[in-house]
PDB file of C-alpha atoms in Angstrom:
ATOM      1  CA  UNK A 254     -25.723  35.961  -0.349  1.00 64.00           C
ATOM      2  CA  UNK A 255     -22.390  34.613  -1.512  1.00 89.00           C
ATOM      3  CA  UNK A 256     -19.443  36.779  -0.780  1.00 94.00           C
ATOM      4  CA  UNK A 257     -17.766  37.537  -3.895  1.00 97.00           C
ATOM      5  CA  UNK A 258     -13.929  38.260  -4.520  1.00 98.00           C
ATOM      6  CA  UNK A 259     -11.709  40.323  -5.910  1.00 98.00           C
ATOM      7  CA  UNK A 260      -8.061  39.342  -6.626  1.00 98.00           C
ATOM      8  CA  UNK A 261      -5.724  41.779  -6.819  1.00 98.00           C
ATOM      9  CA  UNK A 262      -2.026  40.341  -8.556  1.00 98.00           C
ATOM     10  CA  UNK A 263       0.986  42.180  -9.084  1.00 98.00           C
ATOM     11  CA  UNK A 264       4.146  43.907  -6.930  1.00 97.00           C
ATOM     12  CA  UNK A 265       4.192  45.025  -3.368  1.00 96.00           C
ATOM     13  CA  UNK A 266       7.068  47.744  -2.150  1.00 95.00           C
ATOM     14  CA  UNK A 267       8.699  49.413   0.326  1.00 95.00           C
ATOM     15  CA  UNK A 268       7.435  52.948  -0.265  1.00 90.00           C
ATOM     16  CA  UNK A 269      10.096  55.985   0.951  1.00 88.00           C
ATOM     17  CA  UNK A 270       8.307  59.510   0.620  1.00 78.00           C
ATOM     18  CA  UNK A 271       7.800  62.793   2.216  1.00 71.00           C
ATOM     19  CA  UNK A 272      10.271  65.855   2.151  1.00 70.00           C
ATOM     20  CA  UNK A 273      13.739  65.539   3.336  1.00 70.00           C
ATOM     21  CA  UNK A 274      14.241  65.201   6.849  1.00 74.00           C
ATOM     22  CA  UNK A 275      10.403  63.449   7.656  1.00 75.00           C
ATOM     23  CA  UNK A 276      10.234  60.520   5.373  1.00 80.00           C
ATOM     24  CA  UNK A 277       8.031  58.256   5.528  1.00 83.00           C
ATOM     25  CA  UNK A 278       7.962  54.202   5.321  1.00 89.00           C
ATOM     26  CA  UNK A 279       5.834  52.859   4.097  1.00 91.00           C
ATOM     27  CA  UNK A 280       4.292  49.858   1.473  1.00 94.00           C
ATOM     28  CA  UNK A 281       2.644  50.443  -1.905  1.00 93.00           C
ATOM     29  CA  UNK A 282       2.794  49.686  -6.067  1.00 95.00           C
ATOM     30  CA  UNK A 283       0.033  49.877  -8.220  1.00 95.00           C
ATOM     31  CA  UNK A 284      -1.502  46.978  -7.925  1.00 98.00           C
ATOM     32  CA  UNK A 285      -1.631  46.873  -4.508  1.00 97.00           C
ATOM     33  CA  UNK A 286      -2.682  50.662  -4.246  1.00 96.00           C
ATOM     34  CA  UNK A 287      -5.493  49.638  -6.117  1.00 97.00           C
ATOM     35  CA  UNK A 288      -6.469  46.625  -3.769  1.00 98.00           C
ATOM     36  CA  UNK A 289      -6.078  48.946  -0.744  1.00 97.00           C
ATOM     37  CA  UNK A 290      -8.987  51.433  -2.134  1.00 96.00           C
ATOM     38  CA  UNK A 291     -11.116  48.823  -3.301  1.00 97.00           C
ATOM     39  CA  UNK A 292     -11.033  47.317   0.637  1.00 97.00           C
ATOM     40  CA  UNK A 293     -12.349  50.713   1.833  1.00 95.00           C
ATOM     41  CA  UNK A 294     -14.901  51.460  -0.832  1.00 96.00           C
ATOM     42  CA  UNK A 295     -16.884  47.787  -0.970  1.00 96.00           C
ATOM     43  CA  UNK A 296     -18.958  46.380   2.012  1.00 95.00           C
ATOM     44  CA  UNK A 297     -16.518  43.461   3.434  1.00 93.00           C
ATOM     45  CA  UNK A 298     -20.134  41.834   4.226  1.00 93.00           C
ATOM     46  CA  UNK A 299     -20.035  41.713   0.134  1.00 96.00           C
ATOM     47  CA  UNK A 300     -16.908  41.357  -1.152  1.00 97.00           C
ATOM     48  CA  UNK A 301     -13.354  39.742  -0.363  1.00 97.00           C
ATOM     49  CA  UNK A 302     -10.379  41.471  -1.520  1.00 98.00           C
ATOM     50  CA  UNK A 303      -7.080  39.640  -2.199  1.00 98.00           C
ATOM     51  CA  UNK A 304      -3.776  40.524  -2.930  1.00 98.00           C
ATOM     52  CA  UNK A 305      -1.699  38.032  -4.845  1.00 98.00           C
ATOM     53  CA  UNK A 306       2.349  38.712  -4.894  1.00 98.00           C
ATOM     54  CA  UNK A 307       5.543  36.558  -3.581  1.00 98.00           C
ATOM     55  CA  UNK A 308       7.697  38.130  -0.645  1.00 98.00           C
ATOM     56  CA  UNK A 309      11.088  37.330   1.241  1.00 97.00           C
ATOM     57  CA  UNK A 310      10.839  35.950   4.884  1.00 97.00           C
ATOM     58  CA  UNK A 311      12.656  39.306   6.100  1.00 96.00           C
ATOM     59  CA  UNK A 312      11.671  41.942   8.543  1.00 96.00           C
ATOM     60  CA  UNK A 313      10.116  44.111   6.102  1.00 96.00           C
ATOM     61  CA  UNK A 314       8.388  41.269   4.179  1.00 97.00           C
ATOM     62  CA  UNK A 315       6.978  40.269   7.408  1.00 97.00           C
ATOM     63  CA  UNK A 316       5.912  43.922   8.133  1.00 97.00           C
ATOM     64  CA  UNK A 317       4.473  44.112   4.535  1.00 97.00           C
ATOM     65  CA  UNK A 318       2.691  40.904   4.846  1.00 98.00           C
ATOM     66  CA  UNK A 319       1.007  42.575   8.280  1.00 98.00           C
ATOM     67  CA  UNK A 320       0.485  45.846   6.590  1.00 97.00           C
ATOM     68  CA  UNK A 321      -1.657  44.381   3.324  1.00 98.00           C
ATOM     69  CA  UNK A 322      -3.262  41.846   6.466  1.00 98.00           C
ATOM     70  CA  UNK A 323      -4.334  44.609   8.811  1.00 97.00           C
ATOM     71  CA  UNK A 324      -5.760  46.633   5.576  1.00 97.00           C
ATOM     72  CA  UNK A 325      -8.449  43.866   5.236  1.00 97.00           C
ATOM     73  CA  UNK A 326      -7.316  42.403   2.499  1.00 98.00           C
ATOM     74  CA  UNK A 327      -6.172  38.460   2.165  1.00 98.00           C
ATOM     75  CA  UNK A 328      -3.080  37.186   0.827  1.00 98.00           C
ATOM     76  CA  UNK A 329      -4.961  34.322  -0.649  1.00 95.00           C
ATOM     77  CA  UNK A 330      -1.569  32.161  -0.562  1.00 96.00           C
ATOM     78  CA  UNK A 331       0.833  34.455  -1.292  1.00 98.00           C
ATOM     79  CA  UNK A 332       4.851  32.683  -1.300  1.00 98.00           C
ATOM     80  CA  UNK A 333       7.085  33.792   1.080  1.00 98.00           C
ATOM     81  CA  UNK A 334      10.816  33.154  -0.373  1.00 97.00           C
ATOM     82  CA  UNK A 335      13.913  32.652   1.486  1.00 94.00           C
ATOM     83  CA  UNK A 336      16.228  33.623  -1.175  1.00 93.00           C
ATOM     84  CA  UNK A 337      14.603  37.135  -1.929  1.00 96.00           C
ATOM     85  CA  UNK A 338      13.185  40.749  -0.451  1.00 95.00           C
ATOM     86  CA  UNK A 339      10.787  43.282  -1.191  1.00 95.00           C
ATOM     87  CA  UNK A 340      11.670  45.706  -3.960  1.00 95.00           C
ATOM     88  CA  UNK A 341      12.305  49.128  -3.062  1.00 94.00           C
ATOM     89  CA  UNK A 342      11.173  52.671  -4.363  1.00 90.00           C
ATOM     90  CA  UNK A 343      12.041  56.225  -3.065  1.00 88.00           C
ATOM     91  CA  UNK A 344       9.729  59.104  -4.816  1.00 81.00           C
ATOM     92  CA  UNK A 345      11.351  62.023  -4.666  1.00 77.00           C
ATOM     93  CA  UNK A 346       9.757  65.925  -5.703  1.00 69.00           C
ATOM     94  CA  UNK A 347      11.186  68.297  -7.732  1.00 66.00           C
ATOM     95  CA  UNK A 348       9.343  71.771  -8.497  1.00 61.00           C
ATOM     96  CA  UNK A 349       6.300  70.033  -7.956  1.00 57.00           C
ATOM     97  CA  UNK A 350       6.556  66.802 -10.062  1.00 64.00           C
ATOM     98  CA  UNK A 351       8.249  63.405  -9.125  1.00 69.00           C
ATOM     99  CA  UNK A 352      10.978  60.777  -9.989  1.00 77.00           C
ATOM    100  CA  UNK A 353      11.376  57.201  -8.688  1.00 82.00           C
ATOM    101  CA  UNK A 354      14.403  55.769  -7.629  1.00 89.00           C
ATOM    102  CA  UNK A 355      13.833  51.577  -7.738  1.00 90.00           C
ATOM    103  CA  UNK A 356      15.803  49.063  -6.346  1.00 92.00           C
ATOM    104  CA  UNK A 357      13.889  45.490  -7.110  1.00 91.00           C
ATOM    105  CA  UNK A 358      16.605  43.204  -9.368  1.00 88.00           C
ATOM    106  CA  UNK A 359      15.955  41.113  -6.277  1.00 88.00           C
ATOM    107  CA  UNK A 360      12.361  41.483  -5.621  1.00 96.00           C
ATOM    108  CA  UNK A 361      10.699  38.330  -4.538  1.00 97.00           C
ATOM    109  CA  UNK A 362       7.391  39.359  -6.618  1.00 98.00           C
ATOM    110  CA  UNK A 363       9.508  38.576  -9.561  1.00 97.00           C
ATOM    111  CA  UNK A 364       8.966  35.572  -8.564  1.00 98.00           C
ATOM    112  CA  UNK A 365       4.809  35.218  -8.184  1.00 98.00           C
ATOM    113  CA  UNK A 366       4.119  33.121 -10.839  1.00 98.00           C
ATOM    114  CA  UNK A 367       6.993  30.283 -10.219  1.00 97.00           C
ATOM    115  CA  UNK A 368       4.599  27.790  -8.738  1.00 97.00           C
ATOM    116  CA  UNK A 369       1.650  27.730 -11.301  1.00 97.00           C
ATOM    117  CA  UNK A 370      -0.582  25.560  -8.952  1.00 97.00           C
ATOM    118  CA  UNK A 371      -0.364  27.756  -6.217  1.00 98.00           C
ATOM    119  CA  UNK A 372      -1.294  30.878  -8.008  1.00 98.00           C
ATOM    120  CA  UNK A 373      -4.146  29.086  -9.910  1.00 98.00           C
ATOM    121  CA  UNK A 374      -5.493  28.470  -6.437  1.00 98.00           C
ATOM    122  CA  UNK A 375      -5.679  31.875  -5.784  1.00 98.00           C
ATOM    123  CA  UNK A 376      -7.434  32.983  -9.445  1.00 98.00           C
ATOM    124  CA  UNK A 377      -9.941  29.765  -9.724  1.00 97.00           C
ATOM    125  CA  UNK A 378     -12.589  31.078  -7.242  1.00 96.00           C
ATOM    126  CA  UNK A 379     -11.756  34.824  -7.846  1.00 98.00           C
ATOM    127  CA  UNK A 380     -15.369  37.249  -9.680  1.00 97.00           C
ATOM    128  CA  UNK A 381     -12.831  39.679 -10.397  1.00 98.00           C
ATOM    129  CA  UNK A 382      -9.072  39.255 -11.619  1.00 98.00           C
ATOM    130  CA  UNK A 383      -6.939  42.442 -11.873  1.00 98.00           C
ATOM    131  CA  UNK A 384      -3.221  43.006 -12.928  1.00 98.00           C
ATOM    132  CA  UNK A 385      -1.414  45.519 -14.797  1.00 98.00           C
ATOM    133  CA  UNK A 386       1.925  45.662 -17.366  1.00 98.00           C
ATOM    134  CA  UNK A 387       4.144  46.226 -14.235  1.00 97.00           C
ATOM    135  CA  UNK A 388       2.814  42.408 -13.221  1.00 98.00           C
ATOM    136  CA  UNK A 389       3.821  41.431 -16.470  1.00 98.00           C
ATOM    137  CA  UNK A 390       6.982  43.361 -17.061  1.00 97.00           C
ATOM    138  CA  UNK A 391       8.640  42.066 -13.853  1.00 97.00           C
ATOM    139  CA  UNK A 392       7.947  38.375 -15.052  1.00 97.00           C
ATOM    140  CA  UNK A 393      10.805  36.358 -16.701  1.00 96.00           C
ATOM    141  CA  UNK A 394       9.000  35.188 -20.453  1.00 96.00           C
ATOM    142  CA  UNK A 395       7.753  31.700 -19.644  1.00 97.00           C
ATOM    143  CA  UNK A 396       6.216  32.245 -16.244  1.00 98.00           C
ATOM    144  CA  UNK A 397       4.811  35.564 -17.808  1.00 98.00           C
ATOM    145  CA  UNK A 398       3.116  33.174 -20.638  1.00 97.00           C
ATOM    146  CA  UNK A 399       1.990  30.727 -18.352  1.00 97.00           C
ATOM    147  CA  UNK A 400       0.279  33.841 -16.064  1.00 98.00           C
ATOM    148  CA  UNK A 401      -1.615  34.940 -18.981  1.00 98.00           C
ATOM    149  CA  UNK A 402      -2.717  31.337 -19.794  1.00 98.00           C
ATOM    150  CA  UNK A 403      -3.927  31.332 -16.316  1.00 98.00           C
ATOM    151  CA  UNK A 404      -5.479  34.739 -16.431  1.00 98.00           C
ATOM    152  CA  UNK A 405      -7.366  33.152 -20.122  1.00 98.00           C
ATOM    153  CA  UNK A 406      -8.752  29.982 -18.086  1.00 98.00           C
ATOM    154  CA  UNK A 407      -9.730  32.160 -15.128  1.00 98.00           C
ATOM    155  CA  UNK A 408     -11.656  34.252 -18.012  1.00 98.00           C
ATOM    156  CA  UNK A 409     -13.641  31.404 -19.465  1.00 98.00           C
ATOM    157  CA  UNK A 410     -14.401  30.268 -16.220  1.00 97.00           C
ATOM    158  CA  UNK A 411     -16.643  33.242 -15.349  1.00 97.00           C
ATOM    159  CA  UNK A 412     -14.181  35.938 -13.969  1.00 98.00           C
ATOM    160  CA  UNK A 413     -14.328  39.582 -14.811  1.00 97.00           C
ATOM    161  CA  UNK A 414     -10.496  40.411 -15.971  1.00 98.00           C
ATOM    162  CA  UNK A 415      -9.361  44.025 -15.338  1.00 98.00           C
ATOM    163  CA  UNK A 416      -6.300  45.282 -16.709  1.00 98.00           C
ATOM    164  CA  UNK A 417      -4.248  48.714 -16.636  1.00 98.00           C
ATOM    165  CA  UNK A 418      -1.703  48.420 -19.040  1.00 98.00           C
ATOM    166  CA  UNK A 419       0.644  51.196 -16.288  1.00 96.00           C
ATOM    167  CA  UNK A 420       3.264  51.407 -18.576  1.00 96.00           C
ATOM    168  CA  UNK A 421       7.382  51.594 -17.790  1.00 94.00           C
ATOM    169  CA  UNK A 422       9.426  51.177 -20.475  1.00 94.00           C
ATOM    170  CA  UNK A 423      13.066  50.631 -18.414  1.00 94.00           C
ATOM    171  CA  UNK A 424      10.883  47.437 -17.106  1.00 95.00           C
ATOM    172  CA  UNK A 425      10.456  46.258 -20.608  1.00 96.00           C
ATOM    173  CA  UNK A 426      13.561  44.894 -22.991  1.00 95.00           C
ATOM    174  CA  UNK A 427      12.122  46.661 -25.713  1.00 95.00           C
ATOM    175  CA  UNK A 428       9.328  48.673 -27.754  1.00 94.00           C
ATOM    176  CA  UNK A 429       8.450  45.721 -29.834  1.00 96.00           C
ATOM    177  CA  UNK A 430       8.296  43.602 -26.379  1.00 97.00           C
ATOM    178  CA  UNK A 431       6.207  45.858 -24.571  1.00 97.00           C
ATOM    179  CA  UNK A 432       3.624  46.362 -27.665  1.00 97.00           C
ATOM    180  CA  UNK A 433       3.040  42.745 -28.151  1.00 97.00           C
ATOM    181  CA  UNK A 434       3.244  41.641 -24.401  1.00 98.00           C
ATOM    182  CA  UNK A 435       0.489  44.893 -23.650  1.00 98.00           C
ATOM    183  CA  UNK A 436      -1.701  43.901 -26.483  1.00 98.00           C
ATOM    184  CA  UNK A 437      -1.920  40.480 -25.716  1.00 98.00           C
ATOM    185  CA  UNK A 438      -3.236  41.063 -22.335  1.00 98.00           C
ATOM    186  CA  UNK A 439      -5.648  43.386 -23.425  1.00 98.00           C
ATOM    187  CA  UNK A 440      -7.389  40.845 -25.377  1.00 98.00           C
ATOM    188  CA  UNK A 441      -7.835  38.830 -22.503  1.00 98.00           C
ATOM    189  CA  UNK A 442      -9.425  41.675 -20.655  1.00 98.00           C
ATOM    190  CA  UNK A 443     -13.067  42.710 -19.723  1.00 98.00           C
ATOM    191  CA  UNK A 444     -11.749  46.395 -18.812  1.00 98.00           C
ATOM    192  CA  UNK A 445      -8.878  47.913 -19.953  1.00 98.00           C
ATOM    193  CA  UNK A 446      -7.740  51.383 -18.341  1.00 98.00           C
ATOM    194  CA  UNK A 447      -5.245  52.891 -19.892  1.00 97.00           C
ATOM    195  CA  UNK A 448      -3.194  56.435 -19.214  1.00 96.00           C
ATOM    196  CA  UNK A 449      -3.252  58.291 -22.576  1.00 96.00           C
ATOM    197  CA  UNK A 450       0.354  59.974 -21.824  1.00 93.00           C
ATOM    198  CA  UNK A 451       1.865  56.876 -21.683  1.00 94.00           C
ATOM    199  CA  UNK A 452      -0.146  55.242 -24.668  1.00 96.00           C
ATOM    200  CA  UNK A 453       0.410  58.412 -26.916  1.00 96.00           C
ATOM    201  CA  UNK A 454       4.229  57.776 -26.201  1.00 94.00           C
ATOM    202  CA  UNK A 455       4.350  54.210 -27.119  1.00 95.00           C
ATOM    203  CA  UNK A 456       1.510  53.270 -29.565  1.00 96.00           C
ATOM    204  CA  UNK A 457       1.065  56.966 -31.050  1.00 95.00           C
ATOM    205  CA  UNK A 458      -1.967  57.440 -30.378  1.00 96.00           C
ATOM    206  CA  UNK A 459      -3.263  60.813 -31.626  1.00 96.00           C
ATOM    207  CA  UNK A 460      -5.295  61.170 -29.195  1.00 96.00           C
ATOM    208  CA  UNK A 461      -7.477  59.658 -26.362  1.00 96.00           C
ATOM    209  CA  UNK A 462     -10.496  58.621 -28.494  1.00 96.00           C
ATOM    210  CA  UNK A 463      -7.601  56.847 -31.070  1.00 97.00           C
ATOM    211  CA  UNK A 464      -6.207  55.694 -27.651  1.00 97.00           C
ATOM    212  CA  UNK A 465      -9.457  54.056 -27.001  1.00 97.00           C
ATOM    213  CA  UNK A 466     -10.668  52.717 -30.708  1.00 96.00           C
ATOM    214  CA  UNK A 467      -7.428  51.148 -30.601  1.00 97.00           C
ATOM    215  CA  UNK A 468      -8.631  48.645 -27.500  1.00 97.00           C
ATOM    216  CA  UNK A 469     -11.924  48.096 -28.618  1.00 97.00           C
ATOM    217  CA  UNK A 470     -10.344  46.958 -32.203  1.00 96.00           C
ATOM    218  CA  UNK A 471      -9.002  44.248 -30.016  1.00 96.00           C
ATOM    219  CA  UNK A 472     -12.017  43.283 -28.880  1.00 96.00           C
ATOM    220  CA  UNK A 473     -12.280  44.961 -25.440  1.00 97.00           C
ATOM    221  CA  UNK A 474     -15.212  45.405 -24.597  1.00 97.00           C
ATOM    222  CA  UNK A 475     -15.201  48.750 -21.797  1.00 97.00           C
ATOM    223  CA  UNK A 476     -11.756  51.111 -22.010  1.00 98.00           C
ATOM    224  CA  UNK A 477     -11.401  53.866 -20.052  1.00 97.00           C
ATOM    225  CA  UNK A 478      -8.764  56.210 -21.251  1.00 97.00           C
ATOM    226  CA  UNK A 479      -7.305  58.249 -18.276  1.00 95.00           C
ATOM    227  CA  UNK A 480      -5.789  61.796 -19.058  1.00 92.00           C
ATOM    228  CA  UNK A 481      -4.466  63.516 -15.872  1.00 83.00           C
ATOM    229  CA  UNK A 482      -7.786  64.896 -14.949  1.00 75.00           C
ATOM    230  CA  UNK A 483      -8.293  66.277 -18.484  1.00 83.00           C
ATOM    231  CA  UNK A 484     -10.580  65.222 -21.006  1.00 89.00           C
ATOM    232  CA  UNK A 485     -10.842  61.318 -21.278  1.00 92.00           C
ATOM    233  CA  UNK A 486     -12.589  58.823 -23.477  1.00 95.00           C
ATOM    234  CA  UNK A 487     -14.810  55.864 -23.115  1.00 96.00           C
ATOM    235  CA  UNK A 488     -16.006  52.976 -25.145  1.00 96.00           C
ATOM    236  CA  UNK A 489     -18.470  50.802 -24.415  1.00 92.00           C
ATOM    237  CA  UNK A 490     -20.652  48.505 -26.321  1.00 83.00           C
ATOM    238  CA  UNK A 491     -19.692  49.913 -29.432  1.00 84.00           C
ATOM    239  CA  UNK A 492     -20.496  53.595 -27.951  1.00 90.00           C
ATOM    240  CA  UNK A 493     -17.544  56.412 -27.653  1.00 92.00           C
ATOM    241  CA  UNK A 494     -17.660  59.499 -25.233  1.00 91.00           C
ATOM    242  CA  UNK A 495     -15.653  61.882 -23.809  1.00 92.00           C
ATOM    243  CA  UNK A 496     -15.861  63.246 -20.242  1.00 88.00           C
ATOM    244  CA  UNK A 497     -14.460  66.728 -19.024  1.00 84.00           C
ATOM    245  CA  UNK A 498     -13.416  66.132 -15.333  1.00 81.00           C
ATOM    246  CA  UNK A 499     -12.939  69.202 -12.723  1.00 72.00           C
ATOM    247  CA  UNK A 500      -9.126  70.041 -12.568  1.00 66.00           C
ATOM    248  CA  UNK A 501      -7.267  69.325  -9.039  1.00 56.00           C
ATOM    249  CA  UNK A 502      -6.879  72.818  -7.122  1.00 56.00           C
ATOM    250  CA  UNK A 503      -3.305  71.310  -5.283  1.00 62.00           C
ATOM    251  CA  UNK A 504      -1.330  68.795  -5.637  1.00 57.00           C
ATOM    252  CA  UNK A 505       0.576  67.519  -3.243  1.00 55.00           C
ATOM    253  CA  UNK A 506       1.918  64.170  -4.665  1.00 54.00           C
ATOM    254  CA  UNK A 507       0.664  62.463  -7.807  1.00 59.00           C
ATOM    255  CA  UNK A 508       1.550  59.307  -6.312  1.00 62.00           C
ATOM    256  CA  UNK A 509      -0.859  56.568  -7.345  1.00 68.00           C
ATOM    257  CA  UNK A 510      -3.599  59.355  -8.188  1.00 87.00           C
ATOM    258  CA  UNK A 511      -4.015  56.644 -11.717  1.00 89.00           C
ATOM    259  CA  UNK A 512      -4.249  53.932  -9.200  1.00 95.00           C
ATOM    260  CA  UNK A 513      -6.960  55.363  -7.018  1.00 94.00           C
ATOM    261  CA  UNK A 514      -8.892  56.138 -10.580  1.00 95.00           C
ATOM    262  CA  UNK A 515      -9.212  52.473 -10.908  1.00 97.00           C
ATOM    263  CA  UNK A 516     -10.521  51.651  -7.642  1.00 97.00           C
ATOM    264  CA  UNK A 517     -12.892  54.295  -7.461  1.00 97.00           C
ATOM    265  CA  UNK A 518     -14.219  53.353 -11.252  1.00 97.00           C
ATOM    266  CA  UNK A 519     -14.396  49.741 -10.668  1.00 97.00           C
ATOM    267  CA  UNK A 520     -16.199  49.986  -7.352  1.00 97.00           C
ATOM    268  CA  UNK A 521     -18.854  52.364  -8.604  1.00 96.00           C
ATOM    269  CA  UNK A 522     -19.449  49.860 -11.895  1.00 95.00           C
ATOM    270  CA  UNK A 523     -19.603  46.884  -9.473  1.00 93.00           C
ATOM    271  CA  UNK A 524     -21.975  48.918  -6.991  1.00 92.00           C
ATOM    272  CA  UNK A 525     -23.863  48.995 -10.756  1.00 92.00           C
ATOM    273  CA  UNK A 526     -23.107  52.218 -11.481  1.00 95.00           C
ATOM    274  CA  UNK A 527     -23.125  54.060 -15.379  1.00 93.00           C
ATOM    275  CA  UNK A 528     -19.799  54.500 -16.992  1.00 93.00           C
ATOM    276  CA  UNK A 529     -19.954  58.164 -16.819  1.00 92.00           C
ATOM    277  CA  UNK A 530     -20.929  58.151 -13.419  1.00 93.00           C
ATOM    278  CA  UNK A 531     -18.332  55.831 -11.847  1.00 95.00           C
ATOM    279  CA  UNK A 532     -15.697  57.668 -14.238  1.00 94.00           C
ATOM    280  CA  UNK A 533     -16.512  60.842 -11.710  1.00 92.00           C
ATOM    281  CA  UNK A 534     -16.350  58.635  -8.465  1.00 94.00           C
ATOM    282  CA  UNK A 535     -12.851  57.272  -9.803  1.00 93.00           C
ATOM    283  CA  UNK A 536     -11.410  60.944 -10.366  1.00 90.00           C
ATOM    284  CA  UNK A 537     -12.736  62.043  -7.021  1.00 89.00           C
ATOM    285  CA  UNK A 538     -11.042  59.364  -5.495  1.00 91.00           C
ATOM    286  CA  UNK A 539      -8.007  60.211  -7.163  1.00 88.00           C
ATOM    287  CA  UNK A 540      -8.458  63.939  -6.230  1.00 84.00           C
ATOM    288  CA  UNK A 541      -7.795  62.822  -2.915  1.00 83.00           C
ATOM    289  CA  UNK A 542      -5.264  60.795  -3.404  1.00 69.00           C
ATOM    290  CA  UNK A 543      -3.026  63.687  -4.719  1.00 64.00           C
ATOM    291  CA  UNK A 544      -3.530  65.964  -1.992  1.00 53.00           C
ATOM    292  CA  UNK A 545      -1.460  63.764   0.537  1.00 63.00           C
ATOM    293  CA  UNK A 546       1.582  62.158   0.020  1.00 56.00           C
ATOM    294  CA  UNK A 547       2.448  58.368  -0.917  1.00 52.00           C
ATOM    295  CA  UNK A 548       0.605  56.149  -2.599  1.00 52.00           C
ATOM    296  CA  UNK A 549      -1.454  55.162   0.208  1.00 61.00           C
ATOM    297  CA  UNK A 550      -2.293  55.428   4.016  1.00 56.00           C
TER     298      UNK A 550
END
């Protein structure tokens, strides 16, 4: 049987977390959460797992580079640049919620999509392609155009695309720019998996159903709609539901709970799963997930 693979493209970061006086270093960012959970939940027998993304030649590149290595996952060419390092983020809690404090102006993923050739090497013998709107937020405009044109070939070739729109407006220069950009790569997309808090703020959506009608209008063909553990909706082939999920009992950190959602969903669908079904595996996951804290590890 021929192994299949699943590429992962978008941002890696240095990850600060914990409570003051024991932080903890470490790498994450939603993309790359997402790859991480996918390496532990399919058979490696099955299944390659890649992780697209451009780093610096530094110290903590090279750790990061080891890190995403010695998870199981391949870098399936990845660029390491002199000029640039890896982003930063420190979460930090506050009466039991979170804020991020970012530092990537210089991050070398910025930069993943400057050599076209070299990324279209990675995406031309990929089964599955997955990115989100932080991939395409941190792009300047043309190499962002040119990713998508990839991501369209890669389509029509025979890949499943899989998209979470993860939305962060301070990423994006404005509403109108983040509506079109987000709506263009949803058309491209086999699975769209949207967060109905963020999708509510900027598309007014009334609610998650709306949320949901809205993708399949653009011709999606599976959405998803996650709600924080409470009542989501699903389309697929022309069918709506909604799904009541078991609430989390504590939460620790929220960190990359949405991420772990996708990975546990899209494992269970590719392990041929229902929709309903693999939407329970996903929030399992991502019960988990929140009851430690970081992202991952």
């Amino acid at each position: 049987m021929t192994v299949q693979k699943a590429l992962f493209i978008g941002e890696a970061m240095i990850e600060i977390s914990g409570e003051a006086g024991a932080l903890k270093l470490g790498f994450a960012g939603d993309v790359l959460n997402t790859a991480w959970y996918m390496r532990r939940l399919l058979s490696a027998a099955d299944w390659e797992v890649a992780f697209f993304t451009a780093t610096g030649r530094d110290i903590h590149s090279q750790a990061m580079r080891s890190f995403i290595r010695q998870s199981g996952i391949e870098l399936a060419g990845s660029p390491e640049l002199e000029a640039y390092l890896p982003g930063l983020y420190i979460i930090h809690q506050e009466n039991g919620d979170r804020r991020f404090t970012y530092w990537r102006k210089n991050s070398a993923a910025r930069h993943l999509a400057d050599d076209g050739d070299v990324l279209w090497q990675a995406m031309v013998d990929a089964n599955v392609i997955y990115f989100s709107g932080i991939t395409l937020a941190i792009l300047p405009l043309a190499r962002r155009l040119s990713f998508l044109r990839s991501v369209k070939r890669a389509r029509l070739r025979g890949a499943r695309v899989v998209f979470d729109p993860n939305i962060r407006r301070e990423l994006w220069s404005s509403q109108s720019q983040l509506r079109a950009v987000l709506s263009n790569a949803a058309r491209l997309a086999d699975i769209v998996l949207p967060s109905f808090g963020d999708e509510r703020e900027h598309f007014r959506d009334a609610s998650p159903i709306a949320c949901a009608e809205r993708y399949s209008r653009w011709g999606v063909p599976e959405v998803i709609v996650k709600n924080g553990g409470s009542l989501m909706a699903v389309i697929s082939e022309g069918r709506t539901e909604e799904i009541e999920l078991e609430q989390a009992i504590q939460v620790v950190d929220p960190t990359g709970a949405g991420d772990a959602f996708n990975a546990g969903y899209l494992a269970a669908r590719t392990l041929g799963d229902t929709i309903v079904g693999s939407v329970y595996a996903g929030h399992r996951l991502a019960l988990d997930a929140i009851s430690r804290h970081g992202a991952i590890g």
